[in-house]
Short mmCIF file of C-alpha atoms in Angstrom, two decimals:
data_model
loop_
_atom_site.label_atom_id
_atom_site.label_comp_id
_atom_site.label_asym_id
_atom_site.label_seq_id
_atom_site.Cartn_x
_atom_site.Cartn_y
_atom_site.Cartn_z
CA MET X 211 -0.06 -0.04 -0.08
CA HIS X 212 1.42 3.38 -1.07
CA THR X 213 1.57 6.02 1.92
CA HIS X 214 2.55 8.92 -0.40
CA VAL X 215 1.27 10.05 -3.77
CA LEU X 216 3.67 11.68 -6.38
CA PHE X 217 2.35 14.56 -8.48
CA GLU X 218 4.23 16.04 -11.35
CA HIS X 219 3.48 19.39 -13.02
CA PRO X 220 5.13 20.73 -15.97
CA LEU X 221 6.32 24.28 -16.00
CA ASN X 222 6.43 24.96 -19.76
CA GLU X 223 4.79 23.74 -22.89
CA LYS X 224 7.68 21.47 -24.05
CA MET X 225 7.58 19.40 -20.65
CA ARG X 226 3.77 19.44 -20.92
CA THR X 227 3.78 17.68 -24.33
CA TRP X 228 6.66 15.25 -23.17
CA LEU X 229 4.68 14.03 -20.04
CA ARG X 230 1.48 13.53 -22.25
CA ILE X 231 3.68 11.53 -24.79
CA GLU X 232 5.31 9.39 -22.06
CA PHE X 233 1.86 8.81 -20.58
CA LEU X 234 0.17 7.56 -23.79
CA ILE X 235 3.22 5.22 -24.78
CA GLN X 236 2.86 3.71 -21.28
CA GLN X 237 -0.87 3.20 -22.02
CA LEU X 238 -0.14 1.57 -25.45
CA SER X 239 1.66 -1.31 -23.60
CA SER X 240 -0.45 -1.49 -20.54
CA LEU X 241 -3.25 -3.94 -21.89
CA LEU X 242 -1.23 -6.14 -24.27
CA PRO X 243 -1.77 -8.74 -25.91
CA ILE X 244 -4.61 -7.38 -27.86
CA GLN X 245 -7.37 -9.98 -27.68
CA ASP X 246 -10.76 -8.35 -27.80
CA HIS X 247 -12.56 -5.09 -28.67
CA THR X 248 -11.79 -3.92 -25.09
CA THR X 249 -8.02 -4.23 -25.32
CA ALA X 250 -8.13 -3.01 -29.12
CA LEU X 251 -9.96 0.30 -28.58
CA HIS X 252 -7.81 1.05 -25.44
CA PHE X 253 -4.79 0.68 -27.76
CA PHE X 254 -6.19 2.40 -30.89
CA ARG X 255 -7.62 5.28 -28.80
CA ASN X 256 -4.11 6.02 -27.17
CA VAL X 257 -2.53 5.71 -30.79
CA SER X 258 -4.85 8.20 -31.97
CA ASP X 259 -4.26 10.58 -29.07
CA LEU X 260 -0.53 9.99 -29.43
CA LEU X 261 -0.63 11.03 -33.20
CA ASP X 262 -2.68 14.09 -32.46
CA VAL X 263 -0.05 15.22 -29.81
CA LEU X 264 2.68 14.57 -32.26
CA GLU X 265 1.06 16.59 -35.02
CA ARG X 266 0.83 19.69 -32.79
CA GLY X 267 4.65 20.59 -32.36
CA GLU X 268 8.18 19.98 -33.30
CA VAL X 269 8.63 17.05 -30.92
CA ARG X 270 11.76 15.66 -32.65
CA THR X 271 13.51 19.08 -32.78
CA GLU X 272 12.85 19.90 -29.25
CA LEU X 273 14.09 16.36 -28.15
CA LEU X 274 17.34 16.70 -30.20
CA LYS X 275 17.93 20.23 -28.53
CA GLU X 276 17.24 18.74 -25.10
CA LEU X 277 19.68 15.77 -25.73
CA GLU X 278 22.35 18.48 -26.67
CA ARG X 279 21.57 20.40 -23.66
CA GLN X 280 21.80 17.43 -21.32
CA GLN X 281 25.26 16.65 -22.95
CA ARG X 282 26.41 20.24 -22.07
CA LYS X 283 25.39 19.97 -18.54
CA LEU X 284 27.13 16.66 -18.11
CA GLN X 285 30.32 18.17 -19.78
CA ALA X 286 30.21 20.72 -16.95
CA TRP X 287 29.58 18.09 -14.32
CA ALA X 288 32.67 16.20 -15.58
CA GLU X 289 34.89 19.06 -14.27
CA VAL X 290 33.56 18.81 -10.73
CA PRO X 291 36.16 17.26 -8.41
CA GLY X 292 35.22 13.74 -6.96
CA VAL X 293 32.40 13.12 -9.55
CA ASP X 294 31.82 9.47 -11.07
CA ASN X 295 33.36 10.10 -14.36
CA SER X 296 32.53 6.66 -15.68
CA ARG X 297 28.92 7.20 -15.03
CA ILE X 298 28.99 10.74 -16.75
CA ASP X 299 30.85 9.07 -19.76
CA SER X 300 28.14 6.26 -19.85
CA LEU X 301 25.21 8.80 -19.90
CA ARG X 302 26.98 11.06 -22.40
CA GLN X 303 27.31 8.06 -24.79
CA GLN X 304 23.75 7.27 -24.29
CA LEU X 305 22.67 10.76 -25.08
CA LYS X 306 24.73 10.74 -28.29
CA HIS X 307 23.55 7.35 -29.33
CA ASN X 308 19.82 8.49 -28.86
CA SER X 309 20.69 11.58 -30.83
CA THR X 310 21.89 9.59 -33.62
CA VAL X 311 19.11 7.05 -33.71
CA LEU X 312 16.54 9.93 -33.34
CA MET X 313 18.01 12.09 -36.29
CA ALA X 314 18.19 8.82 -38.52
CA ALA X 315 14.43 7.70 -37.83
CA PRO X 316 11.58 8.36 -40.32
CA ARG X 317 9.13 11.17 -39.27
CA ILE X 318 7.74 10.23 -35.75
CA GLY X 319 4.42 8.59 -36.20
CA GLN X 320 4.49 8.42 -40.00
CA PHE X 321 4.54 4.49 -39.95
CA LEU X 322 1.32 4.63 -37.74
CA ARG X 323 -0.30 7.28 -39.74
CA GLU X 324 0.15 5.42 -42.96
CA ASP X 325 -1.33 2.25 -41.57
CA ARG X 326 -4.80 1.15 -42.90
CA LEU X 327 -6.10 -0.33 -39.88
CA VAL X 328 -5.04 2.47 -37.71
CA ALA X 329 -6.53 5.10 -40.13
CA LEU X 330 -9.92 3.16 -40.13
CA VAL X 331 -10.27 2.93 -36.48
CA ARG X 332 -9.02 6.54 -35.98
CA GLN X 333 -11.86 7.79 -38.23
CA ARG X 334 -14.44 6.07 -36.02
CA LEU X 335 -13.21 6.89 -32.63
CA SER X 336 -15.13 10.08 -32.22
CA ILE X 337 -18.38 8.50 -33.12
CA PRO X 338 -20.13 7.21 -29.94
CA GLY X 339 -20.05 3.40 -30.21
CA GLY X 340 -18.62 3.99 -33.79
CA CYS X 341 -16.22 0.93 -33.63
CA CYS X 342 -18.64 -1.84 -33.20
CA SER X 343 -18.48 -4.94 -35.70
CA PHE X 344 -20.99 -3.58 -38.16
CA ASP X 345 -19.21 -0.15 -38.30
CA LEU X 346 -15.67 -1.69 -38.43
CA PRO X 347 -15.84 -5.21 -39.95
CA THR X 348 -12.00 -4.91 -40.73
CA LEU X 349 -11.16 -4.58 -36.88
CA HIS X 350 -13.69 -7.43 -36.27
CA ILE X 351 -12.02 -9.85 -38.57
CA TRP X 352 -8.55 -8.69 -37.38
CA LEU X 353 -9.64 -9.57 -33.91
CA HIS X 354 -10.34 -13.12 -35.11
CA MET X 355 -6.94 -13.72 -36.69
CA PRO X 356 -4.29 -15.73 -34.85
CA GLN X 357 -3.03 -14.09 -31.75
CA GLU X 358 0.69 -14.29 -33.18
CA GLN X 359 -0.35 -12.49 -36.29
CA ARG X 360 -1.81 -9.62 -34.22
CA ASP X 361 1.36 -9.66 -31.89
CA VAL X 362 3.76 -9.18 -34.80
CA GLN X 363 1.49 -6.25 -35.99
CA VAL X 364 1.41 -4.54 -32.79
CA GLN X 365 4.96 -5.05 -32.08
CA SER X 366 5.84 -3.32 -35.69
CA TRP X 367 3.59 -0.38 -34.51
CA LEU X 368 5.21 -0.04 -31.16
CA GLY X 369 8.70 -0.63 -32.62
CA SER X 370 8.29 2.42 -34.87
CA LEU X 371 8.17 4.65 -31.86
CA GLU X 372 11.33 3.26 -30.11
CA PRO X 373 13.61 6.12 -31.30
CA LEU X 374 10.93 8.59 -29.74
CA ASN X 375 10.51 6.46 -26.57
CA GLN X 376 14.35 5.85 -25.76
CA ALA X 377 15.27 9.46 -26.25
CA LEU X 378 12.32 10.74 -24.12
CA SER X 379 12.82 8.07 -21.26
CA LEU X 380 16.43 9.16 -21.01
CA ILE X 381 15.72 12.78 -20.96
CA LEU X 382 12.85 12.66 -18.37
CA ASP X 383 15.08 10.35 -16.24
CA LEU X 384 17.78 12.87 -16.24
CA ILE X 385 15.44 15.83 -15.54
CA ARG X 386 13.64 13.96 -12.60
CA ASN X 387 16.81 13.07 -10.96
CA SER X 388 18.30 16.50 -11.33
CA ALA X 389 16.95 17.71 -8.17
CA PRO X 390 16.32 16.20 -4.77
CA PHE X 391 13.28 16.13 -2.73
CA ARG X 392 13.18 18.77 -0.03
CA LYS X 393 10.67 19.15 2.94
CA GLN X 394 8.47 22.29 2.49
CA THR X 395 5.58 23.52 4.62
CA SER X 396 2.41 25.18 3.34
CA LEU X 397 0.43 27.79 5.51
CA ASN X 398 -3.46 27.52 5.09
CA GLY X 399 -3.19 25.40 2.08
CA PHE X 400 -1.03 27.76 0.22
CA TYR X 401 2.74 27.85 -0.94
CA GLN X 402 4.83 29.79 -3.46
CA ASP X 403 8.40 30.02 -4.51
CA ASN X 404 10.61 30.72 -7.52
CA GLY X 405 11.13 27.96 -10.15
CA GLU X 406 14.69 28.95 -10.83
CA ASP X 407 14.27 27.91 -14.67
CA ALA X 408 12.92 24.65 -13.59
CA ASP X 409 11.10 22.55 -16.22
CA LEU X 410 9.21 20.18 -13.77
CA LEU X 411 7.76 20.30 -10.35
CA ARG X 412 7.50 16.98 -8.46
CA LEU X 413 5.48 16.82 -5.06
CA GLN X 414 5.03 14.08 -2.67
CA LEU X 415 2.03 14.01 -0.43
CA ALA X 416 0.90 11.72 2.31
CA LEU X 417 -2.08 9.76 1.03
CA ALA X 418 -3.87 9.96 4.49
CA ASP X 419 -4.38 13.74 4.08
CA GLN X 420 -6.45 13.25 0.90
CA LEU X 421 -5.31 16.34 -0.44
CA TYR X 422 -4.15 17.30 -4.13
CA PRO X 423 -2.33 20.13 -5.46
CA GLN X 424 -3.35 22.97 -7.83
CA ILE X 425 -0.54 24.36 -9.30
CA SER X 426 0.01 27.61 -11.43
CA GLY X 427 2.87 29.37 -12.75
CA HIS X 428 5.88 28.94 -15.06
CA LYS X 429 9.61 28.27 -14.98
CA SER X 430 10.44 31.47 -12.90
CA ARG X 431 7.68 31.51 -10.31
CA PHE X 432 4.88 29.01 -9.23
CA ALA X 433 2.21 28.95 -6.64
CA ILE X 434 0.63 25.70 -5.04
CA ARG X 435 -2.87 25.64 -3.50
CA PHE X 436 -3.78 22.38 -1.61
CA MET X 437 -7.34 21.28 -2.06
CA PRO X 438 -9.43 18.47 -0.22
CA LEU X 439 -10.51 15.44 -2.24
CA ASP X 440 -13.77 15.74 -0.42
CA SER X 441 -14.64 19.37 -1.58
CA GLU X 442 -17.60 19.46 0.96
CA HIS X 443 -16.29 18.15 4.22
CA GLY X 444 -12.48 17.88 3.60
CA LEU X 445 -10.08 20.03 5.79
CA VAL X 446 -6.82 21.48 4.80
CA PRO X 447 -4.36 21.83 7.71
CA GLU X 448 -3.01 25.17 8.75
CA ARG X 449 0.46 23.81 8.41
CA LEU X 450 1.15 20.95 5.91
CA ASP X 451 4.38 19.33 5.33
CA PHE X 452 5.19 17.98 1.87
CA GLU X 453 8.27 17.11 -0.36
CA LEU X 454 9.02 19.11 -3.22
CA ALA X 455 11.63 18.91 -5.99
CA CYS X 456 12.20 21.60 -8.54
CA CYS X 457 13.69 19.74 -11.58
#
C-alpha cells in the first residue's frame, strides 16, 4: 500500500507535451496482448491521441535540442572534483546514441499514420459506439486472426515509436533526477516559490491527508494551492508538510 502520492506538474509547454507522450506510450503497452474489442479500443484510442499530440509541435526538434543541452550539462559536471566520471561518460554515450538514432529515424508517427487499420479505427473513434462490428468489419476480422499475427503487427507499430521512446525516457529520467526532494511547509493550504528555470515540479503528499495540489505558474515563479479530495467536508491543515523537487 502506497503511503505517499507523487504529483508532477510541467512548468512549460515542452514538458507538458513530453509528459503527455510518456503517459500515452505507457498506456499503449499496458493492456497487451490485444485479444478483444476492449483491449483493441484502449490501444487504438491511445495511438490516435499520441498521433494528435505529435502533429501539434516540433517534437523531434525539441528532443534533439534537449539531448544536446543534457550533454552540455554533463560536460560541466565532468569538471567537478570527485564526480563519478565513468557514470557521466556512460550517460553522454547514451545521449549521443539516442541523438543519432532519433535523427536517422523516419518522421515520428509516420508509420502509424500510414497504416490502413489504424486510419480506419481513428476515423470512427469520435463517433459514440462507432467501432462496433457492423461499423468496423475490418477490426472485427482482425480480432479473429491468430494471436501471433496480431502480436507481430502490434510490435511493429510499437517498434516504430522506439527512437522517440528511448530518447524521451532518458531525458525525463535525467530531468527527474536533477533535483532532490526537500521538505516544505504550506500555510493555510498555500505555498509559493521561485522556479529558478525549472522544467518540472514533483510533489510528494501523504495519502492519508486526502489532498491534491492545484499548481499555477511557470519556470520562474509558481504557486501551489492544496485542495481536499472531499470538497464539501475535507479540511486543509493550517500547516502542511510536503516534499518538493524543482527539476
